[in-house]
Short mmCIF file of C-alpha atoms in Angstrom, two decimals:
data_model
loop_
_atom_site.label_atom_id
_atom_site.label_comp_id
_atom_site.label_asym_id
_atom_site.label_seq_id
_atom_site.Cartn_x
_atom_site.Cartn_y
_atom_site.Cartn_z
CA MET Y 120 55.67 141.99 108.87
CA LYS Y 121 52.36 140.70 107.33
CA ILE Y 122 52.05 141.37 103.62
CA GLU Y 123 48.26 142.40 103.07
CA SER Y 124 46.11 140.09 100.53
CA PHE Y 125 45.27 143.09 98.77
CA LEU Y 126 48.91 143.91 97.97
CA VAL Y 127 49.44 140.46 96.64
CA GLU Y 128 46.56 140.57 94.72
CA GLU Y 129 47.63 143.93 92.99
CA ARG Y 130 50.83 141.94 92.02
CA LEU Y 131 48.93 139.12 90.29
CA ALA Y 132 46.91 142.00 88.41
CA LEU Y 133 50.40 143.04 87.29
CA LEU Y 134 51.16 139.40 86.14
CA ARG Y 135 47.72 139.02 84.26
CA ARG Y 136 48.33 142.31 82.66
CA SER Y 137 51.79 140.96 81.23
CA GLY Y 138 50.17 139.30 78.43
CA VAL Y 139 51.86 136.03 79.06
CA ALA Y 140 49.71 132.86 79.45
CA ILE Y 141 49.05 132.40 82.99
CA THR Y 142 47.44 129.42 84.82
CA ALA Y 143 45.73 129.07 88.22
CA ALA Y 144 48.81 127.49 89.39
CA ASP Y 145 50.78 130.19 88.30
CA GLU Y 146 49.00 132.62 90.17
CA LYS Y 147 48.93 130.39 93.57
CA ARG Y 148 52.70 130.08 93.17
CA VAL Y 149 53.38 133.83 92.42
CA GLY Y 150 51.25 134.80 94.96
CA ASP Y 151 53.04 132.92 97.74
CA SER Y 152 56.48 133.84 96.36
CA VAL Y 153 55.53 137.41 95.99
CA ALA Y 154 54.39 137.57 99.60
CA ALA Y 155 57.62 136.31 100.96
CA SER Y 156 59.61 138.37 98.80
CA LEU Y 157 57.99 141.66 99.57
CA LYS Y 158 58.33 140.58 103.33
CA ALA Y 159 61.89 140.24 102.97
CA LEU Y 160 62.11 143.78 101.16
CA ALA Y 161 60.40 145.36 103.90
CA SER Y 162 62.60 143.98 106.46
CA ALA Y 163 65.88 144.84 104.44
CA VAL Y 164 64.84 148.39 103.73
CA ASP Y 165 64.04 149.67 106.86
CA GLY Y 166 63.52 153.35 106.33
CA SER Y 167 64.76 155.47 103.58
CA LEU Y 168 67.55 154.61 100.89
CA PHE Y 169 67.90 158.48 100.24
CA ASP Y 170 71.31 158.33 101.64
CA THR Y 171 72.65 155.77 99.56
CA GLU Y 172 75.48 156.08 96.98
CA PRO Y 173 74.65 155.16 93.25
CA GLN Y 174 75.51 151.94 91.67
CA SER Y 175 77.85 151.24 94.62
CA PHE Y 176 78.13 147.50 94.37
CA ASP Y 177 81.53 147.58 92.45
CA THR Y 178 83.02 149.88 95.17
CA THR Y 179 81.57 148.12 98.16
CA MET Y 180 83.14 144.92 96.74
CA ARG Y 181 86.53 146.43 96.24
CA LYS Y 182 86.71 148.13 99.83
CA LEU Y 183 85.47 144.89 101.48
CA ALA Y 184 88.01 142.91 99.42
CA GLY Y 185 90.04 140.18 101.25
CA GLY Y 186 92.49 139.22 98.49
CA GLY Y 187 95.45 136.92 99.13
CA ALA Y 188 95.54 133.97 101.19
CA LYS Y 189 97.15 135.03 104.34
CA MET I 1222 97.60 101.53 86.45
CA THR I 1223 95.11 104.44 86.26
CA GLU I 1224 93.89 105.32 82.83
CA ILE I 1225 94.81 108.55 80.97
CA ALA I 1226 91.31 109.95 81.41
CA ASP I 1227 91.48 109.25 85.16
CA TRP I 1228 94.44 111.50 85.91
CA SER I 1229 93.82 115.15 86.99
CA LEU I 1230 93.96 118.17 85.00
CA THR I 1231 97.38 119.35 86.30
CA ALA I 1232 99.03 115.91 86.43
CA THR I 1233 97.86 115.57 82.71
CA ALA I 1234 99.15 118.84 81.89
CA ASP I 1235 102.41 118.17 83.42
CA ALA I 1236 102.74 114.78 81.35
CA ILE I 1237 102.15 116.71 78.37
CA ALA I 1238 104.79 119.25 79.04
CA THR I 1239 107.23 116.64 79.79
CA ARG I 1240 106.35 114.61 76.78
CA LYS I 1241 105.27 111.50 78.70
CA VAL I 1242 101.98 111.52 77.02
CA SER I 1243 100.85 113.44 73.81
CA ALA I 1244 97.92 115.64 73.47
CA ARG I 1245 96.68 113.28 70.71
CA GLU I 1246 96.60 110.37 73.41
CA VAL I 1247 95.24 112.53 76.00
CA THR I 1248 92.12 113.56 73.70
CA GLU I 1249 91.70 109.96 72.29
CA ALA I 1250 91.42 108.93 75.88
CA ALA I 1251 88.79 111.77 76.56
CA LEU I 1252 86.90 110.94 73.53
CA ALA I 1253 87.03 107.13 74.34
CA ARG I 1254 85.62 107.65 77.66
CA ILE I 1255 82.79 110.13 76.39
CA ALA I 1256 81.74 107.42 74.11
CA GLN I 1257 81.75 104.76 76.85
CA ARG I 1258 79.83 106.68 79.36
CA GLN I 1259 77.63 109.28 77.38
CA PRO I 1260 74.66 106.58 77.10
CA ALA I 1261 74.55 106.39 81.15
CA LEU I 1262 75.38 109.96 81.86
CA ASN I 1263 73.96 112.04 79.09
CA ALA I 1264 76.46 114.85 79.91
CA PHE I 1265 76.84 116.01 76.32
CA ILE I 1266 74.67 117.66 73.88
CA ARG I 1267 77.34 117.87 71.25
CA VAL I 1268 80.71 116.20 70.91
CA ASP I 1269 83.31 117.64 68.37
CA GLU I 1270 85.46 114.80 67.79
CA ALA I 1271 86.83 116.09 64.52
CA GLY I 1272 87.73 119.34 66.00
CA ALA I 1273 89.24 117.95 69.03
CA ARG I 1274 91.46 115.82 67.28
CA ALA I 1275 92.72 118.66 64.77
CA ALA I 1276 93.21 120.90 67.87
CA ALA I 1277 95.36 117.96 69.53
CA ILE I 1278 97.39 117.55 66.51
CA THR I 1279 98.16 121.22 66.40
CA ALA I 1280 99.11 121.18 70.26
CA ASP I 1281 101.53 118.39 69.47
CA ASN I 1282 102.96 120.18 66.67
CA ALA I 1283 103.40 123.31 68.83
CA LEU I 1284 105.20 121.42 71.38
CA ALA I 1285 107.33 119.33 69.14
CA ALA I 1286 108.24 123.12 67.56
CA GLY I 1287 109.48 124.17 71.17
CA ARG I 1288 106.70 126.69 71.18
CA SER I 1289 106.40 127.95 75.02
CA LEU I 1290 103.82 125.97 77.07
CA ALA I 1291 100.42 127.57 78.26
CA PRO I 1292 98.87 126.25 81.44
CA LEU I 1293 96.52 124.22 79.67
CA HIS I 1294 98.30 122.77 76.58
CA GLY I 1295 96.52 119.94 75.17
CA ILE I 1296 94.05 119.59 77.65
CA PRO I 1297 90.41 118.44 76.65
CA LEU I 1298 87.76 120.46 78.15
CA ALA I 1299 83.88 120.82 77.70
CA HIS I 1300 81.53 123.55 78.91
CA LYS I 1301 78.14 124.32 79.69
CA ASP I 1302 76.24 124.75 76.30
CA MET I 1303 75.97 128.63 76.71
CA PHE I 1304 79.32 130.23 75.82
CA TYR I 1305 79.74 131.77 72.14
CA ARG I 1306 82.05 130.88 69.74
CA PRO I 1307 81.63 132.31 66.15
CA GLY I 1308 79.76 129.80 63.94
CA VAL I 1309 79.37 127.18 66.54
CA PRO I 1310 75.78 126.14 67.82
CA VAL I 1311 74.81 127.30 71.35
CA THR I 1312 71.53 125.71 72.29
CA CYS I 1313 71.51 127.13 76.08
CA GLY I 1314 69.83 123.64 76.84
CA SER I 1315 66.66 125.10 75.11
CA ALA I 1316 64.27 124.54 72.10
CA ILE I 1317 64.14 128.02 71.59
CA ARG I 1318 67.95 128.42 70.76
CA ARG I 1319 68.45 125.03 69.05
CA ASN I 1320 69.62 126.57 66.00
CA PHE I 1321 71.49 129.54 67.20
CA ARG I 1322 75.06 130.33 66.13
CA PRO I 1323 76.63 133.14 67.67
CA ASP I 1324 79.19 135.51 65.69
CA TYR I 1325 81.33 136.48 68.41
CA LEU I 1326 83.67 134.71 70.96
CA ALA I 1327 83.12 134.66 74.75
CA THR I 1328 86.15 136.00 76.64
CA VAL I 1329 86.39 132.89 79.01
CA LEU I 1330 86.63 130.84 75.78
CA ALA I 1331 89.16 133.10 74.40
CA ARG I 1332 91.15 132.72 77.60
CA LEU I 1333 90.90 128.95 77.62
CA ASP I 1334 92.01 128.95 74.05
CA ALA I 1335 95.11 131.10 74.52
CA ALA I 1336 96.01 128.82 77.68
CA GLY I 1337 96.11 125.93 75.09
CA ALA I 1338 92.84 124.11 76.19
CA ILE I 1339 91.09 121.94 73.51
CA THR I 1340 87.26 122.05 73.37
CA VAL I 1341 85.77 118.74 72.74
CA GLY I 1342 82.02 119.53 72.99
CA ALA I 1343 79.11 121.22 74.69
CA LEU I 1344 77.61 119.99 77.90
CA ASN I 1345 73.73 119.47 78.88
CA MET I 1346 72.36 122.06 81.31
CA SER I 1347 69.09 123.18 82.81
CA GLU I 1348 67.04 125.14 80.18
CA PHE I 1349 68.50 128.57 80.01
CA ALA I 1350 70.53 127.81 83.20
CA ASN I 1351 67.06 127.85 85.15
CA GLY I 1352 66.65 124.84 87.57
CA PRO I 1353 68.88 123.35 90.26
CA THR I 1354 68.26 119.66 89.83
CA GLY I 1355 69.65 118.69 86.03
CA HIS I 1356 66.33 117.86 84.50
CA ASN I 1357 65.80 118.94 81.13
CA VAL I 1358 62.90 118.22 78.91
CA HIS I 1359 64.45 119.01 75.65
CA PHE I 1360 67.81 116.91 75.98
CA GLY I 1361 66.91 114.54 78.64
CA PRO I 1362 68.14 114.52 82.46
CA THR I 1363 71.61 114.03 83.16
CA ARG I 1364 72.78 111.34 85.46
CA ASN I 1365 74.90 111.23 88.38
CA PRO I 1366 78.09 108.96 87.80
CA TRP I 1367 77.91 107.83 91.46
CA ASN I 1368 74.60 106.31 90.90
CA THR I 1369 72.67 106.99 87.67
CA ALA I 1370 69.22 107.01 89.26
CA HIS I 1371 70.20 110.10 90.93
CA ILE I 1372 70.31 113.90 90.00
CA THR I 1373 73.39 115.67 89.18
CA GLY I 1374 72.14 119.27 90.42
CA GLY I 1375 71.88 121.89 87.98
CA SER I 1376 71.95 124.16 86.14
CA SER I 1377 75.46 123.26 85.32
CA SER I 1378 74.31 119.78 85.14
CA GLY I 1379 76.54 118.32 82.35
CA SER I 1380 79.51 120.09 83.60
CA GLY I 1381 79.32 118.27 87.10
CA THR I 1382 78.65 114.66 85.55
CA ALA I 1383 81.14 114.94 82.85
CA VAL I 1384 83.86 115.93 85.41
CA ALA I 1385 83.15 113.44 87.97
CA GLY I 1386 82.55 110.77 85.20
CA ARG I 1387 86.13 111.31 84.19
CA MET I 1388 84.99 112.05 80.78
CA ILE I 1389 86.65 115.48 80.63
CA TYR I 1390 89.53 117.02 83.12
CA GLY I 1391 87.38 120.52 83.81
CA SER I 1392 84.57 122.43 82.42
CA LEU I 1393 82.79 125.87 82.70
CA GLY I 1394 79.46 126.41 84.32
CA SER I 1395 77.52 129.43 85.41
CA ASP I 1396 75.89 130.00 88.84
CA THR I 1397 73.07 132.37 89.36
CA GLY I 1398 71.53 130.65 92.61
CA GLY I 1399 73.98 127.65 93.23
CA SER I 1400 74.20 126.24 89.59
CA ILE I 1401 78.04 125.63 90.00
CA ARG I 1402 78.29 124.73 93.61
CA LEU I 1403 75.30 122.34 93.68
CA PRO I 1404 76.55 120.13 90.69
CA GLY I 1405 79.92 120.48 92.22
CA GLY I 1406 78.70 119.25 95.68
CA ILE I 1407 76.30 116.55 94.20
CA CYS I 1408 78.60 115.06 91.92
CA GLY I 1409 81.59 115.15 94.05
CA VAL I 1410 83.81 117.72 92.41
CA TYR I 1411 85.03 121.17 93.15
CA GLY I 1412 83.05 124.14 91.71
CA ILE I 1413 83.61 127.91 92.40
CA LYS I 1414 81.40 130.81 91.79
CA ALA I 1415 83.87 133.50 92.39
CA THR I 1416 83.18 137.12 93.39
CA GLN I 1417 80.68 138.81 91.37
CA GLY I 1418 82.64 140.43 88.72
CA ARG I 1419 85.84 138.30 89.10
CA VAL I 1420 85.25 136.49 85.64
CA SER I 1421 83.90 137.96 82.56
CA ARG I 1422 80.63 137.17 81.30
CA TYR I 1423 81.05 138.75 77.84
CA GLY I 1424 79.88 136.20 75.31
CA ALA I 1425 78.00 133.94 77.92
CA MET I 1426 74.31 133.43 77.76
CA GLY I 1427 72.69 135.81 80.50
CA LEU I 1428 69.92 134.80 83.12
CA SER I 1429 70.29 137.44 85.71
CA PHE I 1430 72.86 140.00 85.00
CA SER I 1431 73.29 141.11 88.64
CA LEU I 1432 73.49 137.58 89.87
CA ASP I 1433 75.14 135.46 87.04
CA ASN I 1434 78.84 134.17 87.54
CA ILE I 1435 81.00 132.08 85.37
CA GLY I 1436 83.43 129.59 86.91
CA PRO I 1437 85.10 126.12 86.57
CA LEU I 1438 84.29 122.66 87.86
CA ALA I 1439 87.16 120.23 88.42
CA ARG I 1440 88.22 117.08 90.17
CA THR I 1441 90.87 118.47 92.42
CA ALA I 1442 91.34 121.70 94.03
CA ALA I 1443 94.49 122.46 92.05
CA ASP I 1444 92.73 121.81 88.82
CA CYS I 1445 89.90 124.13 89.92
CA ALA I 1446 92.35 127.03 91.01
CA ARG I 1447 94.28 126.68 87.55
CA LEU I 1448 91.08 127.16 85.74
CA LEU I 1449 89.73 129.95 87.64
CA GLY I 1450 93.36 131.47 87.33
CA VAL I 1451 93.05 131.53 83.52
CA ILE I 1452 89.54 132.82 83.10
CA ALA I 1453 89.65 135.56 86.05
CA GLY I 1454 90.40 138.96 85.49
CA PRO I 1455 89.30 142.27 83.91
CA ASP I 1456 87.98 142.54 80.26
CA GLN I 1457 87.38 145.51 78.35
CA ASP I 1458 84.51 144.02 76.78
CA ASP I 1459 82.75 143.48 80.13
CA ALA I 1460 82.28 146.59 82.29
CA THR I 1461 81.02 144.47 85.32
CA ALA I 1462 84.33 142.48 85.29
CA ALA I 1463 86.28 143.76 88.22
CA SER I 1464 89.81 145.50 87.98
CA VAL I 1465 91.08 144.06 91.15
CA PRO I 1466 94.40 141.93 90.73
CA VAL I 1467 93.95 138.14 90.45
CA ASP I 1468 95.76 136.33 93.04
CA ASP I 1469 97.86 133.35 92.44
CA TYR I 1470 95.26 130.54 93.58
CA GLU I 1471 97.59 127.54 92.83
CA ALA I 1472 100.25 129.03 95.17
CA ALA I 1473 97.48 129.36 98.02
CA LEU I 1474 96.90 125.50 97.74
CA GLY I 1475 100.00 124.57 99.58
CA LEU I 1476 100.14 127.15 102.44
CA GLY I 1477 98.38 125.05 104.92
CA ALA I 1478 95.37 125.87 107.22
CA LYS I 1479 97.01 125.95 110.59
CA GLY I 1480 95.71 129.10 112.41
CA LEU I 1481 92.75 129.88 109.95
CA ARG I 1482 89.27 130.62 111.36
CA ILE I 1483 86.17 129.12 110.05
CA ALA I 1484 82.71 130.06 111.08
CA VAL I 1485 79.93 127.58 110.93
CA ALA I 1486 76.47 128.86 110.11
CA THR I 1487 74.02 126.99 112.80
CA ASN I 1488 70.75 128.73 111.51
CA HIS I 1489 68.94 128.47 108.40
CA TYR I 1490 71.71 126.49 106.56
CA TRP I 1491 71.79 123.90 109.04
CA ASP I 1492 67.98 123.93 109.70
CA GLY I 1493 66.46 120.42 109.00
CA MET I 1494 69.72 118.81 108.40
CA SER I 1495 69.63 115.11 107.85
CA PRO I 1496 71.78 113.23 110.34
CA GLU I 1497 73.67 111.22 108.03
CA VAL I 1498 74.71 114.53 105.98
CA GLY I 1499 75.21 116.09 109.52
CA ASP I 1500 77.62 113.50 110.30
CA VAL I 1501 79.63 113.79 107.24
CA LEU I 1502 79.86 117.59 107.71
CA GLU I 1503 80.90 117.16 111.46
CA ALA I 1504 83.63 114.68 110.28
CA ALA I 1505 84.91 117.53 107.94
CA LEU I 1506 84.93 120.05 110.70
CA THR I 1507 86.87 117.46 113.07
CA GLU I 1508 89.42 117.23 110.30
CA LEU I 1509 89.78 120.78 109.68
CA GLY I 1510 90.36 121.27 113.35
CA ARG I 1511 93.24 118.81 113.33
CA LEU I 1512 94.68 120.63 110.39
CA GLY I 1513 94.72 123.67 113.04
CA VAL I 1514 91.72 125.55 111.79
CA SER I 1515 89.83 127.15 114.68
CA VAL I 1516 86.03 126.34 114.31
CA SER I 1517 83.21 128.77 115.70
CA ARG I 1518 79.53 127.90 115.43
CA ARG I 1519 77.21 130.94 115.20
CA ALA I 1520 74.16 132.50 113.87
CA VAL I 1521 74.49 134.35 110.79
CA PRO I 1522 72.45 137.28 109.41
CA TYR I 1523 69.79 137.88 106.88
CA HIS I 1524 69.00 134.51 105.40
CA THR I 1525 65.48 135.29 104.90
CA GLU I 1526 66.07 138.71 103.23
CA LEU I 1527 68.49 137.32 100.97
CA ARG I 1528 66.38 134.62 99.64
CA GLY I 1529 63.48 137.30 98.91
CA LEU I 1530 65.75 140.09 97.51
CA GLY I 1531 67.53 137.58 95.45
CA ASN I 1532 64.03 136.31 94.17
CA ILE I 1533 63.02 139.91 93.39
CA VAL I 1534 66.23 140.59 91.54
CA ALA I 1535 66.64 137.31 89.71
CA SER I 1536 62.77 136.74 88.55
CA THR I 1537 62.69 140.41 87.24
CA GLU I 1538 65.85 140.22 85.40
CA PHE I 1539 64.67 136.77 83.87
CA CYS I 1540 61.47 138.50 82.74
CA THR I 1541 63.47 141.28 81.12
CA LEU I 1542 65.63 138.77 79.07
CA HIS I 1543 63.01 136.50 78.22
CA ASP I 1544 59.87 138.66 77.83
CA ASP I 1545 59.63 138.35 74.19
CA TRP I 1546 59.94 134.56 73.98
CA LEU I 1547 57.43 134.19 76.95
CA ARG I 1548 54.84 136.22 75.08
CA ASN I 1549 55.46 134.56 71.81
CA GLN I 1550 57.16 131.28 72.27
CA HIS I 1551 55.46 130.25 75.52
CA ASP I 1552 55.14 126.58 74.69
CA GLN I 1553 58.70 126.23 73.59
CA TYR I 1554 59.67 126.45 77.15
CA ALA I 1555 59.71 123.43 79.88
CA PRO I 1556 56.69 124.16 82.25
CA LEU I 1557 58.87 124.45 85.22
CA VAL I 1558 61.17 127.04 83.36
CA ARG I 1559 58.45 129.24 82.41
CA ALA I 1560 56.63 128.84 85.64
CA ARG I 1561 59.66 129.95 87.60
CA MET I 1562 60.24 133.21 85.32
CA LYS I 1563 56.79 134.30 85.41
CA GLN I 1564 56.79 136.01 89.07
CA GLY I 1565 59.36 138.48 87.79
CA TYR I 1566 55.92 140.27 86.07
CA ALA I 1567 54.57 140.71 89.79
CA PHE I 1568 57.16 143.03 91.16
CA THR I 1569 57.24 146.78 90.36
CA ALA I 1570 60.13 148.76 89.21
CA VAL I 1571 60.53 150.60 92.64
CA GLU I 1572 60.82 147.15 94.33
CA TYR I 1573 63.19 145.75 92.05
CA LEU I 1574 65.49 149.01 92.26
CA LYS I 1575 64.92 148.81 96.04
CA ALA I 1576 66.33 145.33 96.17
CA ILE I 1577 69.48 146.62 93.91
CA GLN I 1578 70.04 149.79 95.78
CA VAL I 1579 70.14 148.10 99.16
CA ARG I 1580 72.45 145.40 98.01
CA PRO I 1581 75.76 147.13 99.04
CA ARG I 1582 74.47 148.02 102.51
CA LEU I 1583 73.43 144.32 103.26
CA ILE I 1584 76.90 143.00 101.77
CA LYS I 1585 78.93 145.47 104.09
CA ALA I 1586 76.83 144.55 107.31
CA PHE I 1587 77.02 140.90 106.26
CA VAL I 1588 80.92 140.74 105.70
CA ASP I 1589 81.43 143.08 108.91
CA ASP I 1590 79.88 140.67 110.93
CA VAL I 1591 80.68 137.38 109.72
CA PHE I 1592 84.27 137.82 108.44
CA GLY I 1593 85.40 140.31 111.28
CA THR I 1594 86.40 136.96 113.21
CA ALA I 1595 86.43 134.43 110.37
CA ASP I 1596 88.43 133.70 107.40
CA ALA I 1597 85.79 131.78 105.71
CA LEU I 1598 82.04 130.65 106.36
CA LEU I 1599 81.47 126.96 106.00
CA LEU I 1600 77.83 125.96 104.75
CA PRO I 1601 76.35 122.87 103.53
CA VAL I 1602 75.58 122.31 99.77
CA LEU I 1603 72.62 120.29 100.35
CA ARG I 1604 71.19 119.31 103.92
CA PHE I 1605 69.83 116.03 102.93
CA PRO I 1606 71.46 112.88 100.75
CA VAL I 1607 71.28 113.47 97.03
CA PRO I 1608 67.50 112.63 95.70
CA VAL I 1609 66.65 110.67 92.79
CA ILE I 1610 65.64 111.91 89.33
CA THR I 1611 62.10 110.70 89.60
CA GLU I 1612 61.41 112.27 93.21
CA THR I 1613 62.54 116.07 91.89
CA ASP I 1614 60.76 115.75 88.37
CA VAL I 1615 57.96 118.27 89.66
CA GLY I 1616 57.73 120.23 86.42
CA ASP I 1617 55.22 123.08 87.12
CA GLY I 1618 53.36 121.15 89.96
CA ASP I 1619 52.26 122.43 93.12
CA SER I 1620 55.34 121.03 95.09
CA MET I 1621 57.79 123.19 92.62
CA ASN I 1622 58.65 125.85 94.85
CA GLU I 1623 59.18 123.75 97.59
CA VAL I 1624 61.25 121.22 96.08
CA LEU I 1625 63.50 123.50 94.00
CA GLY I 1626 63.80 125.87 97.14
CA SER I 1627 64.74 122.90 99.22
CA ILE I 1628 67.63 122.20 96.85
CA ASN I 1629 69.15 125.69 96.60
CA HIS I 1630 68.38 126.38 100.23
CA CYS I 1631 72.23 126.91 101.07
CA THR I 1632 73.27 128.23 97.91
CA TRP I 1633 70.74 130.94 96.88
CA PRO I 1634 71.53 133.54 99.44
CA ILE I 1635 75.22 133.77 98.49
CA ASN I 1636 74.58 134.99 94.93
CA TYR I 1637 73.05 138.29 96.18
CA LEU I 1638 75.79 138.90 98.60
CA GLY I 1639 78.15 138.38 95.84
CA LEU I 1640 80.61 136.52 97.73
CA PRO I 1641 82.78 133.65 96.34
CA GLY I 1642 81.79 130.13 97.23
CA LEU I 1643 83.83 126.97 96.50
CA SER I 1644 81.89 123.58 97.02
CA VAL I 1645 84.45 121.04 98.31
CA PRO I 1646 83.82 117.05 98.07
CA ALA I 1647 83.54 116.05 101.99
CA GLY I 1648 82.46 112.49 101.78
CA PHE I 1649 79.56 110.28 101.10
CA SER I 1650 76.29 109.59 102.54
CA LYS I 1651 74.81 106.17 103.18
CA ASN I 1652 73.42 105.81 99.55
CA GLY I 1653 76.92 106.26 98.12
CA LEU I 1654 76.42 109.85 96.78
CA PRO I 1655 78.64 112.49 97.38
CA VAL I 1656 78.28 115.28 100.35
CA GLY I 1657 79.98 118.51 99.79
CA PHE I 1658 80.35 121.67 101.80
CA GLN I 1659 80.87 125.25 100.56
CA LEU I 1660 83.32 127.80 101.72
CA VAL I 1661 82.41 131.27 101.60
CA GLY I 1662 84.93 134.05 101.99
CA ARG I 1663 85.15 138.09 101.68
CA PRO I 1664 84.92 139.70 98.43
CA PHE I 1665 87.99 138.58 96.34
CA ALA I 1666 89.12 136.13 98.83
CA GLU I 1667 89.32 133.11 96.44
CA ALA I 1668 92.78 132.39 97.17
CA MET I 1669 91.69 131.85 100.98
CA LEU I 1670 89.21 129.42 99.88
CA PHE I 1671 91.69 127.35 97.88
CA ARG I 1672 94.03 127.30 100.80
CA LEU I 1673 91.46 125.85 103.00
CA ALA I 1674 90.37 123.39 100.36
CA GLY I 1675 94.06 122.52 99.45
CA ALA I 1676 94.92 121.51 102.95
CA TYR I 1677 91.48 119.63 103.65
CA GLU I 1678 92.09 117.66 100.25
CA ARG I 1679 95.63 116.42 101.21
CA ALA I 1680 94.29 115.41 104.57
CA THR I 1681 91.31 113.36 103.16
CA GLY I 1682 92.21 112.44 99.61
CA TRP I 1683 88.58 112.58 98.33
CA PRO I 1684 89.28 113.07 94.80
CA ASP I 1685 91.12 109.81 94.72
CA ARG I 1686 87.64 108.03 95.11
CA HIS I 1687 86.14 107.45 91.68
CA PRO I 1688 82.49 106.61 90.66
CA PRO I 1689 81.80 103.14 90.24
CA LEU I 1690 80.93 103.06 86.58
CA ALA I 1691 82.03 100.08 84.61
CA ALA I 1692 85.58 100.78 83.15
#
């Protein structure tokens, strides 16, 4: 999936509005990183998250547990 | 005859228990070794000689009075400078917190205290645990005891070099994207990032509350198992600490590896593998095969997604915790540290929460796929020989993302998955620096990882190799 440049530009606008000092190098670095991360998110969230349970990290880990050494 | 400071933690604990050596002698040996090697390694931010000596006297008096022994009775330890003890300075490796003194006690320190350990000081670290190399502009870089021109890995940099340099018997570090496993593998010691929630984080500096883990670094698998056994378990002060029972990790070490199954990831984690590191890892796999482990090679899923999702979660949580200081004390951060944090401002709340909400689904799919046919997944720690300090001193320059991303390439994805990962010494590259591998398991399968590591250690004896520092 291609992350459109305007989407990255929106994120850079968020960064500029944060009130934190920003350099041109920051913008380049953040732009690259955000594009890759949003692409990963789009790939991982394929469709709706409507049918997911709330805060289920802990229960998932317990259900998948492989305790013991045998 | 080996010097006391070179003994393993468990051997030293046994020697104290049987009164072959006193806690005072052990502590003096550690303090002498620290004084000797600190100038070369820069492992410590602070050494508390008086406090350590007083604690050693108390430990010896308790033993003389016949009081029951705890598993770390009289053992000198030191920890990454991010664990809170009332009234004791905790810098977090930063200028911003240089004069901070907490008013409460970290659960992990309380458990080590109760187990009889002696704290001899605080260890250097990457600023706010943010950086995988061991550079620190405020306290200077830590140096690798196998060759002081080379990095230690980070962010638990002082933990790696102090343990490998035989200054202390074990230490605590933290791991948000590899910060225990990298200095473990790079310094040639063991380091475990246990399952997310296995170890309480109460009273430990936070970096990313969804991905942070506290864990030990130590010279032998048994030392590491003992330390994890002491600190693991539920905690009424930390709602995220898991209630799952803690296994007997030390008992697992002696079970042997015959019949176990290891999967080796052939994609992503092996991409760009240097031939000499690859040769060491292949030799390790051959040795595991000789021990009766079946080795299968396969592609593992989601590596690209895991890096990106971990980045969204980590960077947003960095900004959440550091927002006030990033606005008002911006120049107090190292350029690299503040540059890494800023990207969190560029994600929306919906994107962050999607990355959190999809996490259990990805973990289940990964575990079902990989651990349906394997007891552990073997990954490199680094894919290339340990680099020198100067070539990785990138600051916030153009190469920052590339250099740092290459170092945590194999460790970073595991934190989003929340799975346990143990770095194991596996040999040496041609430059004489350590090569390590990670064993990754199902949730709460730390005992299985120690079982494999114990068998491999007995077969190879890597912990018997000492760094070539002047005696």
